[in-house]
């Protein structure tokens, strides 16, 4: 296979547009994304944890509803509760009752969102668990809390058709959305478990870029969330070498969780409660809507978020891979922390105290 040019393999365009409103129809936030080389900076900030404005306050206390909630999420199907909540105005309507404004912001992967959370650029985010866990451990529990789950499943290692077993990954060029992200940790751990970590190259690249690279044969596979995994299968003759659910007991592992900056949670619990309520309503809608209605709504929300257009077969296949639920699957977090530490991403530590489940309606107290 012809090896890709390094400029093709790495998404150098750290694609940050700060201070300008998104122009895509239906998306009111700002586009923020870091990939490739920019991801290394994000991870450095993640582990050093530069405090945001609220984190320097010595005595945080309940200050009532926030003036504004800055919320980050991704244009992934695994973030459908955020997408549906935004497109249907579920969260915006709840916040308006308290005079709280909503500013959505779009990210490519978790480390960039964590960087924004740690700096105070956002207050809460939907993201994969690995960056959240790394931030929590590195800050000794002072950076954030997980307040709800959003999605489980829906992550796969998709490879070209001539790769049939793990040993075939030796010498391959693989990609993930961002260094230190949940799919990145999962892929590196899988390679380590199969004694291939030093035999395959894993390059960070945005979801859109790695799709193009896979399509023209510049990479051999990618560890990606939905709908990108199904897109590679449906449109580019890829196949799932590893469905990550096969690596977990009962097939359950968290793909997306809802996190809030610790000080924002202390200062504005009423606003956080509204956020969790909207997340719950969006999940209920996704689990009760007719399939056709759900496909159309997700297609429109993804397109409004960043202009990504996915055909009905791709969205339909992707929805089969994902479970939407409020349960954050907290029992998996220590395993995820251990996986990250084993591949040199993040520190060893304990997940005790990470989850604040008081706002989850279905939680038994």
CSV table of C-alpha atoms in Angstrom, one decimal:
chain,number,residue,atom,x,y,z
A,1,UNK,CA,0.0,0.0,0.0
A,2,UNK,CA,1.3,3.4,-0.8
A,3,UNK,CA,2.0,5.3,2.4
A,4,UNK,CA,0.1,8.6,2.8
A,5,UNK,CA,1.9,11.9,2.7
A,6,UNK,CA,2.4,13.1,6.3
A,7,UNK,CA,0.4,16.2,5.5
A,8,UNK,CA,-2.5,14.0,4.5
A,9,UNK,CA,-2.3,11.9,7.7
A,10,UNK,CA,-2.4,14.7,10.2
A,11,UNK,CA,-5.0,17.3,10.4
A,12,UNK,CA,-2.8,20.3,11.0
A,13,UNK,CA,-5.6,22.9,10.7
A,14,UNK,CA,-6.4,23.2,14.4
A,15,UNK,CA,-9.7,24.6,13.1
A,16,UNK,CA,-10.6,27.1,15.8
A,17,UNK,CA,-13.1,29.8,15.1
A,18,UNK,CA,-13.5,31.8,18.2
A,19,UNK,CA,-15.9,34.7,18.6
A,20,UNK,CA,-17.8,34.0,15.4
A,21,UNK,CA,-21.3,32.5,15.5
A,22,UNK,CA,-21.8,29.3,13.5
A,23,UNK,CA,-23.4,29.9,10.1
A,24,UNK,CA,-24.9,26.5,9.5
A,25,UNK,CA,-28.6,26.4,9.6
A,26,UNK,CA,-30.0,25.5,13.0
A,27,UNK,CA,-26.7,25.6,14.8
A,28,UNK,CA,-26.4,28.6,17.1
A,29,UNK,CA,-23.0,27.8,18.6
A,30,UNK,CA,-19.4,28.2,17.6
A,31,UNK,CA,-17.2,25.7,15.9
A,32,UNK,CA,-14.2,24.6,18.0
A,33,UNK,CA,-12.0,21.7,17.0
A,34,UNK,CA,-8.5,20.5,17.6
A,35,UNK,CA,-6.9,17.5,15.8
A,36,UNK,CA,-3.6,16.1,14.9
A,37,UNK,CA,-0.7,18.2,16.2
A,38,UNK,CA,-3.1,20.6,17.9
A,39,UNK,CA,-4.4,17.6,19.9
A,40,UNK,CA,-1.0,17.3,21.6
A,41,UNK,CA,-1.4,20.8,22.9
A,42,UNK,CA,-4.9,20.0,24.1
A,43,UNK,CA,-3.6,16.9,26.0
A,44,UNK,CA,-0.8,18.9,27.6
A,45,UNK,CA,-3.3,21.5,28.9
A,46,UNK,CA,-5.6,18.6,29.9
A,47,UNK,CA,-2.9,17.1,32.2
A,48,UNK,CA,-1.6,20.3,33.6
A,49,UNK,CA,-5.1,21.7,34.1
A,50,UNK,CA,-4.8,25.4,33.9
A,51,UNK,CA,-7.6,26.6,36.1
A,52,UNK,CA,-10.5,28.6,34.7
A,53,UNK,CA,-11.9,31.7,36.2
A,54,UNK,CA,-14.4,29.8,38.5
A,55,UNK,CA,-11.7,27.4,39.7
A,56,UNK,CA,-9.6,30.2,41.4
A,57,UNK,CA,-12.5,31.1,43.7
A,58,UNK,CA,-11.7,29.9,47.2
A,59,UNK,CA,-15.3,29.6,48.4
A,60,UNK,CA,-17.7,28.6,45.7
A,61,UNK,CA,-21.3,28.5,46.8
A,62,UNK,CA,-24.8,28.2,45.3
A,63,UNK,CA,-25.5,31.5,43.4
A,64,UNK,CA,-28.8,30.5,41.8
A,65,UNK,CA,-29.4,30.0,38.1
A,66,UNK,CA,-26.5,30.9,35.8
A,67,UNK,CA,-26.7,33.9,33.5
A,68,UNK,CA,-25.5,31.7,30.7
A,69,UNK,CA,-24.7,28.0,30.1
A,70,UNK,CA,-21.9,27.3,27.6
A,71,UNK,CA,-22.3,23.7,26.5
A,72,UNK,CA,-20.0,21.7,24.2
A,73,UNK,CA,-20.8,18.6,22.2
A,74,UNK,CA,-19.8,16.8,18.9
A,75,UNK,CA,-21.5,16.2,15.6
A,76,UNK,CA,-21.6,12.4,16.3
A,77,UNK,CA,-24.6,10.2,16.5
A,78,UNK,CA,-23.3,9.1,19.9
A,79,UNK,CA,-24.1,12.7,20.9
A,80,UNK,CA,-27.7,12.5,19.6
A,81,UNK,CA,-29.2,13.5,23.0
A,82,UNK,CA,-27.3,16.9,22.7
A,83,UNK,CA,-28.2,17.2,19.0
A,84,UNK,CA,-31.9,16.5,19.6
A,85,UNK,CA,-32.1,18.7,22.7
A,86,UNK,CA,-30.6,21.6,20.7
A,87,UNK,CA,-32.6,21.1,17.5
A,88,UNK,CA,-35.9,20.7,19.4
A,89,UNK,CA,-35.1,23.5,21.9
A,90,UNK,CA,-35.5,21.3,24.9
A,91,UNK,CA,-32.7,22.8,27.0
A,92,UNK,CA,-33.1,26.3,25.7
A,93,UNK,CA,-36.8,26.3,26.7
A,94,UNK,CA,-35.9,25.1,30.2
A,95,UNK,CA,-33.1,27.6,30.7
A,96,UNK,CA,-35.3,30.5,29.5
A,97,UNK,CA,-37.6,30.0,32.5
A,98,UNK,CA,-34.7,31.1,34.7
A,99,UNK,CA,-33.4,33.8,32.4
A,100,UNK,CA,-30.4,31.7,31.5
A,101,UNK,CA,-28.9,31.9,28.0
A,102,UNK,CA,-27.6,28.9,26.1
A,103,UNK,CA,-24.4,29.0,24.0
A,104,UNK,CA,-23.7,25.6,22.2
A,105,UNK,CA,-20.2,25.0,21.0
A,106,UNK,CA,-19.1,22.2,18.6
A,107,UNK,CA,-16.0,20.1,19.1
A,108,UNK,CA,-14.2,17.3,17.2
A,109,UNK,CA,-13.1,15.2,20.1
A,110,UNK,CA,-12.9,15.1,23.9
A,111,UNK,CA,-9.4,16.5,24.7
A,112,UNK,CA,-10.3,19.8,23.0
A,113,UNK,CA,-13.6,20.0,24.9
A,114,UNK,CA,-11.7,19.3,28.2
A,115,UNK,CA,-9.2,22.0,27.4
A,116,UNK,CA,-12.2,24.4,27.0
A,117,UNK,CA,-13.8,23.2,30.2
A,118,UNK,CA,-10.6,23.6,32.2
A,119,UNK,CA,-10.0,27.1,30.9
A,120,UNK,CA,-13.6,28.3,31.6
A,121,UNK,CA,-14.5,28.6,27.9
A,122,UNK,CA,-17.4,26.2,28.5
A,123,UNK,CA,-19.3,25.1,31.6
A,124,UNK,CA,-20.4,21.6,30.6
A,125,UNK,CA,-19.9,19.1,27.8
A,126,UNK,CA,-21.0,15.9,26.2
A,127,UNK,CA,-17.9,13.9,25.6
A,128,UNK,CA,-16.3,10.4,25.8
A,129,UNK,CA,-15.3,9.2,29.2
A,130,UNK,CA,-11.5,8.9,28.8
A,131,UNK,CA,-10.7,12.7,28.7
A,132,UNK,CA,-13.1,13.3,31.5
A,133,UNK,CA,-11.4,10.6,33.6
A,134,UNK,CA,-7.9,11.9,32.8
A,135,UNK,CA,-9.0,15.4,33.8
A,136,UNK,CA,-10.5,14.2,37.1
A,137,UNK,CA,-7.4,12.2,38.1
A,138,UNK,CA,-5.0,14.9,37.1
A,139,UNK,CA,-6.9,17.6,39.0
A,140,UNK,CA,-7.2,15.4,42.1
A,141,UNK,CA,-11.0,15.6,41.7
A,142,UNK,CA,-11.3,19.3,41.3
A,143,UNK,CA,-12.0,19.8,37.6
A,144,UNK,CA,-15.4,18.2,36.9
A,145,UNK,CA,-18.2,15.8,37.7
A,146,UNK,CA,-20.1,13.4,35.5
A,147,UNK,CA,-23.8,14.2,36.1
A,148,UNK,CA,-25.5,11.8,33.6
A,149,UNK,CA,-24.9,9.3,30.9
A,150,UNK,CA,-26.0,9.8,27.3
A,151,UNK,CA,-24.9,6.9,25.1
A,152,UNK,CA,-23.2,3.5,25.2
A,153,UNK,CA,-21.9,1.4,22.4
A,154,UNK,CA,-21.4,2.8,18.9
A,155,UNK,CA,-17.6,2.6,18.6
A,156,UNK,CA,-15.7,0.3,16.3
A,157,UNK,CA,-12.3,-0.3,14.6
A,158,UNK,CA,-13.2,-0.3,10.9
A,159,UNK,CA,-10.5,-1.6,8.5
A,160,UNK,CA,-10.1,-2.3,4.9
A,161,UNK,CA,-11.4,-5.7,3.6
A,162,UNK,CA,-8.0,-7.5,3.4
A,163,UNK,CA,-7.5,-7.1,7.2
A,164,UNK,CA,-9.1,-10.2,8.7
A,165,UNK,CA,-7.6,-10.6,12.2
A,166,UNK,CA,-5.6,-8.7,14.7
A,167,UNK,CA,-2.2,-9.9,13.5
A,168,UNK,CA,-3.0,-8.3,10.1
A,169,UNK,CA,-2.7,-4.9,11.8
A,170,UNK,CA,1.1,-5.1,12.0
A,171,UNK,CA,2.6,-2.4,9.8
A,172,UNK,CA,-0.7,-0.6,9.2
A,173,UNK,CA,-1.6,3.1,9.3
A,174,UNK,CA,-4.6,3.7,11.6
A,175,UNK,CA,-6.4,6.8,12.7
A,176,UNK,CA,-8.6,8.1,15.6
A,177,UNK,CA,-10.4,11.4,16.0
A,178,UNK,CA,-7.9,12.9,18.5
A,179,UNK,CA,-4.9,11.9,20.6
A,180,UNK,CA,-6.1,11.0,24.1
A,181,UNK,CA,-9.8,10.7,23.1
A,182,UNK,CA,-11.9,7.8,24.1
A,183,UNK,CA,-11.5,6.0,20.7
A,184,UNK,CA,-7.8,6.7,20.7
A,185,UNK,CA,-7.3,5.1,24.2
A,186,UNK,CA,-9.5,2.2,23.2
A,187,UNK,CA,-7.6,1.5,20.0
A,188,UNK,CA,-4.1,1.9,21.6
A,189,UNK,CA,-5.2,-0.5,24.4
A,190,UNK,CA,-6.5,-3.0,22.0
A,191,UNK,CA,-3.2,-2.9,20.1
A,192,UNK,CA,-1.3,-3.3,23.3
A,193,UNK,CA,-3.4,-6.3,24.4
A,194,UNK,CA,-2.5,-7.9,21.1
A,195,UNK,CA,1.2,-6.9,21.4
A,196,UNK,CA,0.9,-4.6,18.3
A,197,UNK,CA,1.3,-1.1,19.9
A,198,UNK,CA,4.8,-0.7,18.4
A,199,UNK,CA,3.9,-2.3,15.1
A,200,UNK,CA,1.0,-0.1,14.0
A,201,UNK,CA,0.9,3.7,13.5
A,202,UNK,CA,-2.0,5.6,15.1
A,203,UNK,CA,-2.4,9.1,13.8
A,204,UNK,CA,-4.9,11.7,15.2
A,205,UNK,CA,-7.2,13.2,12.5
A,206,UNK,CA,-10.7,14.7,12.5
A,207,UNK,CA,-13.6,12.4,11.7
A,208,UNK,CA,-14.2,14.1,8.3
A,209,UNK,CA,-10.5,13.9,7.3
A,210,UNK,CA,-10.0,10.3,8.3
A,211,UNK,CA,-13.1,9.4,6.4
A,212,UNK,CA,-11.5,10.9,3.3
A,213,UNK,CA,-8.2,9.2,4.0
A,214,UNK,CA,-9.8,5.8,4.4
A,215,UNK,CA,-11.8,6.3,1.2
A,216,UNK,CA,-8.7,6.9,-0.9
A,217,UNK,CA,-6.6,4.1,0.8
A,218,UNK,CA,-4.3,6.5,2.6
A,219,UNK,CA,-5.0,4.7,5.9
A,220,UNK,CA,-5.8,1.1,6.6
A,221,UNK,CA,-8.4,1.6,9.4
A,222,UNK,CA,-9.8,3.9,12.0
A,223,UNK,CA,-11.2,3.7,15.5
A,224,UNK,CA,-14.3,5.9,15.3
A,225,UNK,CA,-17.7,6.5,16.9
A,226,UNK,CA,-21.0,6.4,15.0
A,227,UNK,CA,-22.1,7.5,12.4
A,228,UNK,CA,-18.5,7.4,11.0
A,229,UNK,CA,-18.0,3.7,11.7
A,230,UNK,CA,-21.2,2.9,9.7
A,231,UNK,CA,-20.2,5.4,7.0
A,232,UNK,CA,-16.9,3.6,6.4
A,233,UNK,CA,-18.7,0.3,6.3
A,234,UNK,CA,-21.6,1.4,4.1
A,235,UNK,CA,-19.8,3.7,1.7
A,236,UNK,CA,-16.2,2.7,1.6
A,237,UNK,CA,-16.2,-1.2,1.8
A,238,UNK,CA,-14.8,-1.2,5.3
A,239,UNK,CA,-15.6,-3.8,7.9
A,240,UNK,CA,-15.7,-3.9,11.7
A,241,UNK,CA,-12.7,-5.8,12.8
A,242,UNK,CA,-13.6,-4.9,16.4
A,243,UNK,CA,-16.9,-3.8,17.8
A,244,UNK,CA,-15.9,-2.4,21.1
A,245,UNK,CA,-19.0,-3.8,22.8
A,246,UNK,CA,-17.5,-7.2,22.3
A,247,UNK,CA,-14.6,-6.3,24.7
A,248,UNK,CA,-16.9,-5.4,27.7
A,249,UNK,CA,-19.0,-7.5,30.1
A,250,UNK,CA,-22.6,-7.6,28.8
A,251,UNK,CA,-21.4,-5.5,25.9
A,252,UNK,CA,-21.9,-2.3,27.9
A,253,UNK,CA,-19.4,0.6,27.8
A,254,UNK,CA,-19.9,4.3,27.9
A,255,UNK,CA,-19.4,6.2,24.7
A,256,UNK,CA,-20.8,9.6,25.8
A,257,UNK,CA,-21.3,11.2,29.2
A,258,UNK,CA,-22.4,14.6,30.4
A,259,UNK,CA,-19.9,16.4,32.5
A,260,UNK,CA,-20.0,19.8,34.3
A,261,UNK,CA,-17.2,21.9,35.7
A,262,UNK,CA,-17.1,21.3,39.5
A,263,UNK,CA,-17.4,24.9,40.4
A,264,UNK,CA,-20.2,25.5,38.0
A,265,UNK,CA,-22.1,22.6,39.6
A,266,UNK,CA,-21.6,24.1,43.0
A,267,UNK,CA,-22.5,27.6,42.0
A,268,UNK,CA,-25.5,26.8,39.7
A,269,UNK,CA,-27.1,23.5,40.6
A,270,UNK,CA,-30.5,24.6,39.3
A,271,UNK,CA,-29.0,25.2,35.9
A,272,UNK,CA,-27.3,21.8,36.0
A,273,UNK,CA,-30.6,20.2,37.0
A,274,UNK,CA,-32.3,21.7,33.9
A,275,UNK,CA,-29.4,20.4,31.7
A,276,UNK,CA,-29.9,16.9,33.0
A,277,UNK,CA,-33.6,17.1,32.6
A,278,UNK,CA,-33.3,18.1,29.0
A,279,UNK,CA,-30.8,15.3,28.4
A,280,UNK,CA,-33.4,12.9,29.9
A,281,UNK,CA,-36.1,14.2,27.7
A,282,UNK,CA,-34.0,13.9,24.6
A,283,UNK,CA,-33.1,10.3,25.5
A,284,UNK,CA,-36.7,9.5,26.0
A,285,UNK,CA,-37.6,10.9,22.6
A,286,UNK,CA,-34.8,8.9,20.9
A,287,UNK,CA,-36.0,5.7,22.5
A,288,UNK,CA,-39.7,6.2,21.7
A,289,UNK,CA,-39.8,7.9,18.3
A,290,UNK,CA,-40.6,5.9,15.2
A,291,UNK,CA,-37.5,4.8,13.3
A,292,UNK,CA,-38.1,7.0,10.2
A,293,UNK,CA,-38.9,10.0,12.3
A,294,UNK,CA,-35.7,9.4,14.4
A,295,UNK,CA,-33.5,9.0,11.3
A,296,UNK,CA,-34.8,12.3,9.7
A,297,UNK,CA,-34.4,14.2,13.0
A,298,UNK,CA,-30.8,12.9,13.5
A,299,UNK,CA,-29.9,13.6,9.8
A,300,UNK,CA,-31.2,17.2,10.1
A,301,UNK,CA,-29.5,17.8,13.4
A,302,UNK,CA,-26.1,16.6,12.2
A,303,UNK,CA,-26.5,18.7,9.0
A,304,UNK,CA,-27.5,21.8,11.0
A,305,UNK,CA,-24.5,21.3,13.4
A,306,UNK,CA,-21.7,21.2,10.9
A,307,UNK,CA,-23.1,20.5,7.4
A,308,UNK,CA,-22.4,16.8,7.6
A,309,UNK,CA,-24.8,14.9,5.4
A,310,UNK,CA,-25.3,11.2,6.0
A,311,UNK,CA,-27.6,9.0,3.9
A,312,UNK,CA,-30.5,7.1,5.5
A,313,UNK,CA,-28.8,3.6,5.4
A,314,UNK,CA,-25.8,5.1,7.3
A,315,UNK,CA,-27.9,6.7,10.0
A,316,UNK,CA,-30.1,3.6,10.2
A,317,UNK,CA,-27.1,1.3,10.6
A,318,UNK,CA,-25.5,3.6,13.2
A,319,UNK,CA,-28.6,3.8,15.3
A,320,UNK,CA,-28.5,0.0,15.6
A,321,UNK,CA,-25.1,0.2,17.2
A,322,UNK,CA,-25.9,2.8,19.9
A,323,UNK,CA,-28.0,2.7,23.1
A,324,UNK,CA,-29.2,6.0,24.6
A,325,UNK,CA,-29.5,6.0,28.4
A,326,UNK,CA,-29.0,8.2,31.5
A,327,UNK,CA,-27.0,5.5,33.2
A,328,UNK,CA,-23.4,6.7,33.2
A,329,UNK,CA,-22.1,3.1,33.7
A,330,UNK,CA,-19.9,4.2,36.5
A,331,UNK,CA,-18.6,0.7,37.1
A,332,UNK,CA,-16.6,0.9,33.9
A,333,UNK,CA,-14.6,4.0,34.9
A,334,UNK,CA,-11.8,2.3,36.9
A,335,UNK,CA,-11.2,0.0,34.0
A,336,UNK,CA,-11.0,2.9,31.6
A,337,UNK,CA,-8.5,4.7,33.9
A,338,UNK,CA,-6.4,1.6,34.0
A,339,UNK,CA,-6.5,1.2,30.1
A,340,UNK,CA,-5.3,4.8,29.6
A,341,UNK,CA,-2.5,4.5,32.1
A,342,UNK,CA,-1.4,1.2,30.5
A,343,UNK,CA,-0.8,3.0,27.2
A,344,UNK,CA,0.8,6.1,28.7
A,345,UNK,CA,-2.2,8.4,28.4
A,346,UNK,CA,-3.1,9.9,31.7
A,347,UNK,CA,-2.2,8.8,35.3
A,348,UNK,CA,-3.3,5.9,37.4
A,349,UNK,CA,-5.9,6.8,40.1
A,350,UNK,CA,-9.3,6.3,41.5
A,351,UNK,CA,-12.7,7.2,40.0
A,352,UNK,CA,-14.3,7.5,43.4
A,353,UNK,CA,-16.4,10.7,43.7
A,354,UNK,CA,-16.5,11.3,40.0
A,355,UNK,CA,-20.2,10.8,39.5
A,356,UNK,CA,-22.9,13.1,40.9
A,357,UNK,CA,-26.1,11.3,40.1
A,358,UNK,CA,-28.5,13.5,42.2
A,359,UNK,CA,-30.2,15.0,39.1
A,360,UNK,CA,-30.9,11.7,37.3
A,361,UNK,CA,-34.6,11.0,37.5
A,362,UNK,CA,-34.2,7.3,37.1
A,363,UNK,CA,-31.5,7.0,39.7
A,364,UNK,CA,-32.4,5.3,42.9
A,365,UNK,CA,-31.2,7.3,45.9
